[in-house]
């Protein structure tokens, strides 16, 4: 399988498990819904690993370790959340833990952690690929006049697929020729990821009266 097909495999598998988690919760099988919830995040992380690092993800289930290996920068709160979700895998798999975990998994407990799984899953979908972060730092170093850079479009909305462009809004304090600047930015993306599609704006034009800028302001995510 090509890398793009492997990435899509992990995304699809994660999405299927997300549906299964919901069905199990609705049936009152709370401990198994959380076990599947762990797989939702594990498979999403392995998709990111395949995209950013290597086509063979590590055979581990620890979500914090997987995040580190995939190059994600997590807050301490996010690490705490992942460490807790990782225990759902251990508690549901091993007989010594199963009964105590089953008692722990009330409806309220499962509902609370399914919400955390949903929120982290959405956060993962909005993470810019590592190549985009490197590109953003590179162009800022080359152009001190850059004020802000946003990712927008399908990547910011969590609806991207393997053929999606990676739309970036690049806001300058002053821009004399947007065409020439876009050409320069397009050339600089070659060393990082040719899916990147940069859109330069002057700070004065980056406001809600500009339709494209309005979309960025409403749905975009500032990355650097």
Short mmCIF file of C-alpha atoms in Angstrom, two decimals:
data_model
loop_
_atom_site.label_atom_id
_atom_site.label_comp_id
_atom_site.label_asym_id
_atom_site.label_seq_id
_atom_site.Cartn_x
_atom_site.Cartn_y
_atom_site.Cartn_z
CA UNK A 1 0.00 0.00 0.00
CA UNK A 2 1.11 3.56 -0.72
CA UNK A 3 1.65 5.91 2.19
CA UNK A 4 -1.52 7.85 1.37
CA UNK A 5 -3.54 4.62 1.40
CA UNK A 6 -2.05 3.60 4.75
CA UNK A 7 -2.90 6.98 6.26
CA UNK A 8 -6.46 6.68 4.99
CA UNK A 9 -6.67 3.13 6.38
CA UNK A 10 -5.88 4.35 9.90
CA UNK A 11 -8.26 7.32 9.59
CA UNK A 12 -11.13 5.12 8.35
CA UNK A 13 -10.47 2.52 11.04
CA UNK A 14 -10.48 5.22 13.74
CA UNK A 15 -13.73 6.66 12.37
CA UNK A 16 -15.37 3.21 12.37
CA UNK A 17 -14.31 2.65 15.98
CA UNK A 18 -15.72 6.06 16.89
CA UNK A 19 -19.14 4.91 15.66
CA UNK A 20 -18.77 1.61 17.53
CA UNK A 21 -17.91 3.46 20.74
CA UNK A 22 -21.16 5.42 20.46
CA UNK A 23 -23.24 2.30 19.79
CA UNK A 24 -21.75 0.48 22.80
CA UNK A 25 -22.47 3.46 25.04
CA UNK A 26 -26.07 3.60 23.84
CA UNK A 27 -26.46 -0.11 24.70
CA UNK A 28 -25.11 0.50 28.21
CA UNK A 29 -21.85 -1.38 27.65
CA UNK A 30 -19.79 1.41 29.15
CA UNK A 31 -16.50 -0.38 29.85
CA UNK A 32 -16.22 -1.70 26.28
CA UNK A 33 -17.23 1.67 24.85
CA UNK A 34 -14.20 3.19 26.61
CA UNK A 35 -11.96 0.33 25.48
CA UNK A 36 -12.98 1.11 21.87
CA UNK A 37 -12.54 4.81 22.63
CA UNK A 38 -8.87 4.10 23.32
CA UNK A 39 -8.61 2.52 19.86
CA UNK A 40 -10.20 5.63 18.31
CA UNK A 41 -7.30 7.74 19.54
CA UNK A 42 -4.62 5.08 19.02
CA UNK A 43 -5.52 4.63 15.36
CA UNK A 44 -5.80 8.37 14.73
CA UNK A 45 -2.30 8.81 16.20
CA UNK A 46 -0.94 5.98 14.07
CA UNK A 47 -2.35 7.71 10.98
CA UNK A 48 -0.43 10.85 11.93
CA UNK A 49 2.70 8.76 12.57
CA UNK A 50 2.45 7.17 9.11
CA UNK A 51 1.94 10.59 7.51
CA UNK A 52 4.78 12.32 9.33
CA UNK A 53 7.36 9.69 10.33
CA UNK A 54 7.29 6.21 8.81
CA UNK A 55 4.86 3.85 7.08
CA UNK A 56 5.12 1.27 9.88
CA UNK A 57 3.76 2.66 13.16
CA UNK A 58 5.17 1.32 16.42
CA UNK A 59 3.32 -1.64 17.92
CA UNK A 60 2.47 0.14 21.16
CA UNK A 61 -0.78 1.18 22.81
CA UNK A 62 0.50 3.93 25.13
CA UNK A 63 -1.09 7.07 23.70
CA UNK A 64 1.37 9.54 25.21
CA UNK A 65 4.32 7.60 23.79
CA UNK A 66 2.61 7.38 20.40
CA UNK A 67 2.05 11.13 20.43
CA UNK A 68 5.72 11.75 21.21
CA UNK A 69 6.83 9.43 18.42
CA UNK A 70 4.45 11.14 15.98
CA UNK A 71 6.03 14.52 16.80
CA UNK A 72 2.99 16.08 18.49
CA UNK A 73 3.48 18.81 21.07
CA UNK A 74 1.10 18.16 23.96
CA UNK A 75 0.27 20.18 27.03
CA UNK A 76 0.56 18.52 30.44
CA UNK A 77 -3.25 18.43 30.65
CA UNK A 78 -3.42 16.60 27.31
CA UNK A 79 -0.83 14.09 28.51
CA UNK A 80 -2.90 13.49 31.64
CA UNK A 81 -5.95 12.82 29.47
CA UNK A 82 -4.06 10.39 27.24
CA UNK A 83 -2.56 8.55 30.21
CA UNK A 84 -6.06 8.00 31.57
CA UNK A 85 -7.43 6.84 28.21
CA UNK A 86 -4.47 4.46 27.87
CA UNK A 87 -5.58 2.70 31.06
CA UNK A 88 -8.92 1.86 29.42
CA UNK A 89 -7.00 -0.48 27.14
CA UNK A 90 -5.22 -2.17 30.06
CA UNK A 91 -8.24 -2.38 32.34
CA UNK A 92 -10.53 -3.92 29.73
CA UNK A 93 -7.98 -6.45 28.43
CA UNK A 94 -6.69 -8.12 31.58
CA UNK A 95 -8.85 -10.32 33.81
CA UNK A 96 -7.34 -8.99 37.03
CA UNK A 97 -8.62 -5.52 36.21
CA UNK A 98 -11.87 -6.21 34.37
CA UNK A 99 -14.25 -6.41 37.33
CA UNK A 100 -13.00 -3.27 39.07
CA UNK A 101 -13.02 -1.38 35.77
CA UNK A 102 -16.56 -2.56 35.06
CA UNK A 103 -17.68 -1.18 38.45
CA UNK A 104 -15.87 2.11 37.74
CA UNK A 105 -17.63 2.57 34.41
CA UNK A 106 -20.91 4.12 35.38
CA UNK A 107 -22.90 5.97 32.76
CA UNK A 108 -21.67 9.34 34.08
CA UNK A 109 -18.02 8.21 34.10
CA UNK A 110 -18.24 6.84 30.55
CA UNK A 111 -20.06 9.94 29.30
CA UNK A 112 -17.37 12.19 30.78
CA UNK A 113 -14.54 10.28 29.11
CA UNK A 114 -16.30 9.81 25.79
CA UNK A 115 -16.56 13.60 25.67
CA UNK A 116 -12.79 13.85 26.33
CA UNK A 117 -12.12 11.30 23.56
CA UNK A 118 -14.33 13.25 21.13
CA UNK A 119 -12.60 16.54 21.95
CA UNK A 120 -9.09 15.09 21.60
CA UNK A 121 -10.08 13.41 18.32
CA UNK A 122 -11.25 16.77 16.95
CA UNK A 123 -8.03 18.42 18.16
CA UNK A 124 -5.97 15.79 16.33
CA UNK A 125 -7.85 16.40 13.10
CA UNK A 126 -6.92 20.08 13.24
CA UNK A 127 -3.19 19.60 13.83
CA UNK A 128 -1.03 20.99 11.09
CA UNK A 129 1.39 18.46 9.56
CA UNK A 130 4.94 18.83 10.86
CA UNK A 131 6.13 19.96 7.42
CA UNK A 132 3.70 22.89 7.59
CA UNK A 133 5.05 24.01 10.96
CA UNK A 134 8.62 23.86 9.60
CA UNK A 135 7.55 25.78 6.50
CA UNK A 136 5.85 28.43 8.61
CA UNK A 137 8.97 29.00 10.72
CA UNK A 138 11.13 29.07 7.58
CA UNK A 139 9.09 31.75 5.80
CA UNK A 140 8.89 33.86 8.96
CA UNK A 141 12.66 33.79 9.17
CA UNK A 142 12.91 34.82 5.51
CA UNK A 143 10.21 37.51 5.85
CA UNK A 144 10.35 39.45 9.15
CA UNK A 145 7.24 41.35 8.03
CA UNK A 146 5.00 38.31 8.54
CA UNK A 147 2.67 38.95 11.47
CA UNK A 148 0.55 35.80 11.61
CA UNK A 149 0.06 32.49 9.82
CA UNK A 150 -3.20 30.53 9.88
CA UNK A 151 -4.14 27.11 8.57
CA UNK A 152 -7.67 27.10 7.17
CA UNK A 153 -9.93 25.13 4.86
CA UNK A 154 -10.34 21.38 5.20
CA UNK A 155 -7.36 20.92 7.55
CA UNK A 156 -8.73 23.44 10.04
CA UNK A 157 -12.23 21.96 9.79
CA UNK A 158 -11.03 18.37 10.23
CA UNK A 159 -12.41 17.28 6.85
CA UNK A 160 -9.16 16.84 4.92
CA UNK A 161 -8.38 13.78 2.82
CA UNK A 162 -5.21 12.52 1.15
CA UNK A 163 -5.55 14.86 -1.87
CA UNK A 164 -6.48 18.00 0.09
CA UNK A 165 -4.50 21.20 -0.31
CA UNK A 166 -3.11 22.67 2.91
CA UNK A 167 -4.38 26.24 2.85
CA UNK A 168 -2.29 28.81 4.72
CA UNK A 169 -3.11 32.47 5.23
CA UNK A 170 0.09 34.49 5.60
CA UNK A 171 -0.51 37.97 7.02
CA UNK A 172 2.13 40.67 6.40
CA UNK A 173 2.39 44.06 8.05
CA UNK A 174 2.73 45.50 4.54
CA UNK A 175 2.37 43.89 1.11
CA UNK A 176 3.19 45.80 -2.06
CA UNK A 177 2.61 42.99 -4.58
CA UNK A 178 0.54 39.97 -3.49
CA UNK A 179 1.13 38.15 -6.79
CA UNK A 180 4.93 38.23 -6.55
CA UNK A 181 4.79 37.28 -2.88
CA UNK A 182 2.53 34.32 -3.57
CA UNK A 183 4.95 33.11 -6.25
CA UNK A 184 7.83 33.36 -3.74
CA UNK A 185 5.86 31.51 -1.08
CA UNK A 186 4.90 28.79 -3.56
CA UNK A 187 8.55 28.29 -4.51
CA UNK A 188 9.60 28.00 -0.85
CA UNK A 189 7.08 25.24 -0.14
CA UNK A 190 8.94 22.78 -2.42
CA UNK A 191 11.38 21.78 0.32
CA UNK A 192 8.53 21.06 2.74
CA UNK A 193 5.24 19.88 1.22
CA UNK A 194 3.86 20.79 -2.21
CA UNK A 195 0.30 20.42 -0.90
CA UNK A 196 0.83 23.74 0.90
CA UNK A 197 -1.14 26.54 -0.77
CA UNK A 198 -0.10 29.92 0.70
CA UNK A 199 -2.38 32.96 0.47
CA UNK A 200 -0.65 36.28 1.32
CA UNK A 201 -2.60 39.16 2.90
CA UNK A 202 -1.60 42.61 4.00
CA UNK A 203 -2.63 43.36 7.58
CA UNK A 204 -4.91 46.15 6.36
CA UNK A 205 -6.82 43.78 4.05
CA UNK A 206 -7.10 40.97 6.59
CA UNK A 207 -10.55 41.77 7.93
CA UNK A 208 -14.13 40.44 7.68
CA UNK A 209 -14.94 42.61 4.66
CA UNK A 210 -12.59 40.42 2.59
CA UNK A 211 -14.50 37.13 1.94
CA UNK A 212 -11.43 34.88 2.07
CA UNK A 213 -10.02 36.66 5.12
CA UNK A 214 -13.43 36.35 6.77
CA UNK A 215 -13.36 32.56 6.27
CA UNK A 216 -9.88 32.41 7.81
CA UNK A 217 -10.93 34.53 10.78
CA UNK A 218 -14.03 32.41 11.38
CA UNK A 219 -12.64 28.92 10.87
CA UNK A 220 -8.85 29.15 10.69
CA UNK A 221 -6.36 28.11 13.35
CA UNK A 222 -3.31 30.29 14.03
CA UNK A 223 -0.21 28.10 13.95
CA UNK A 224 2.73 30.47 14.54
#
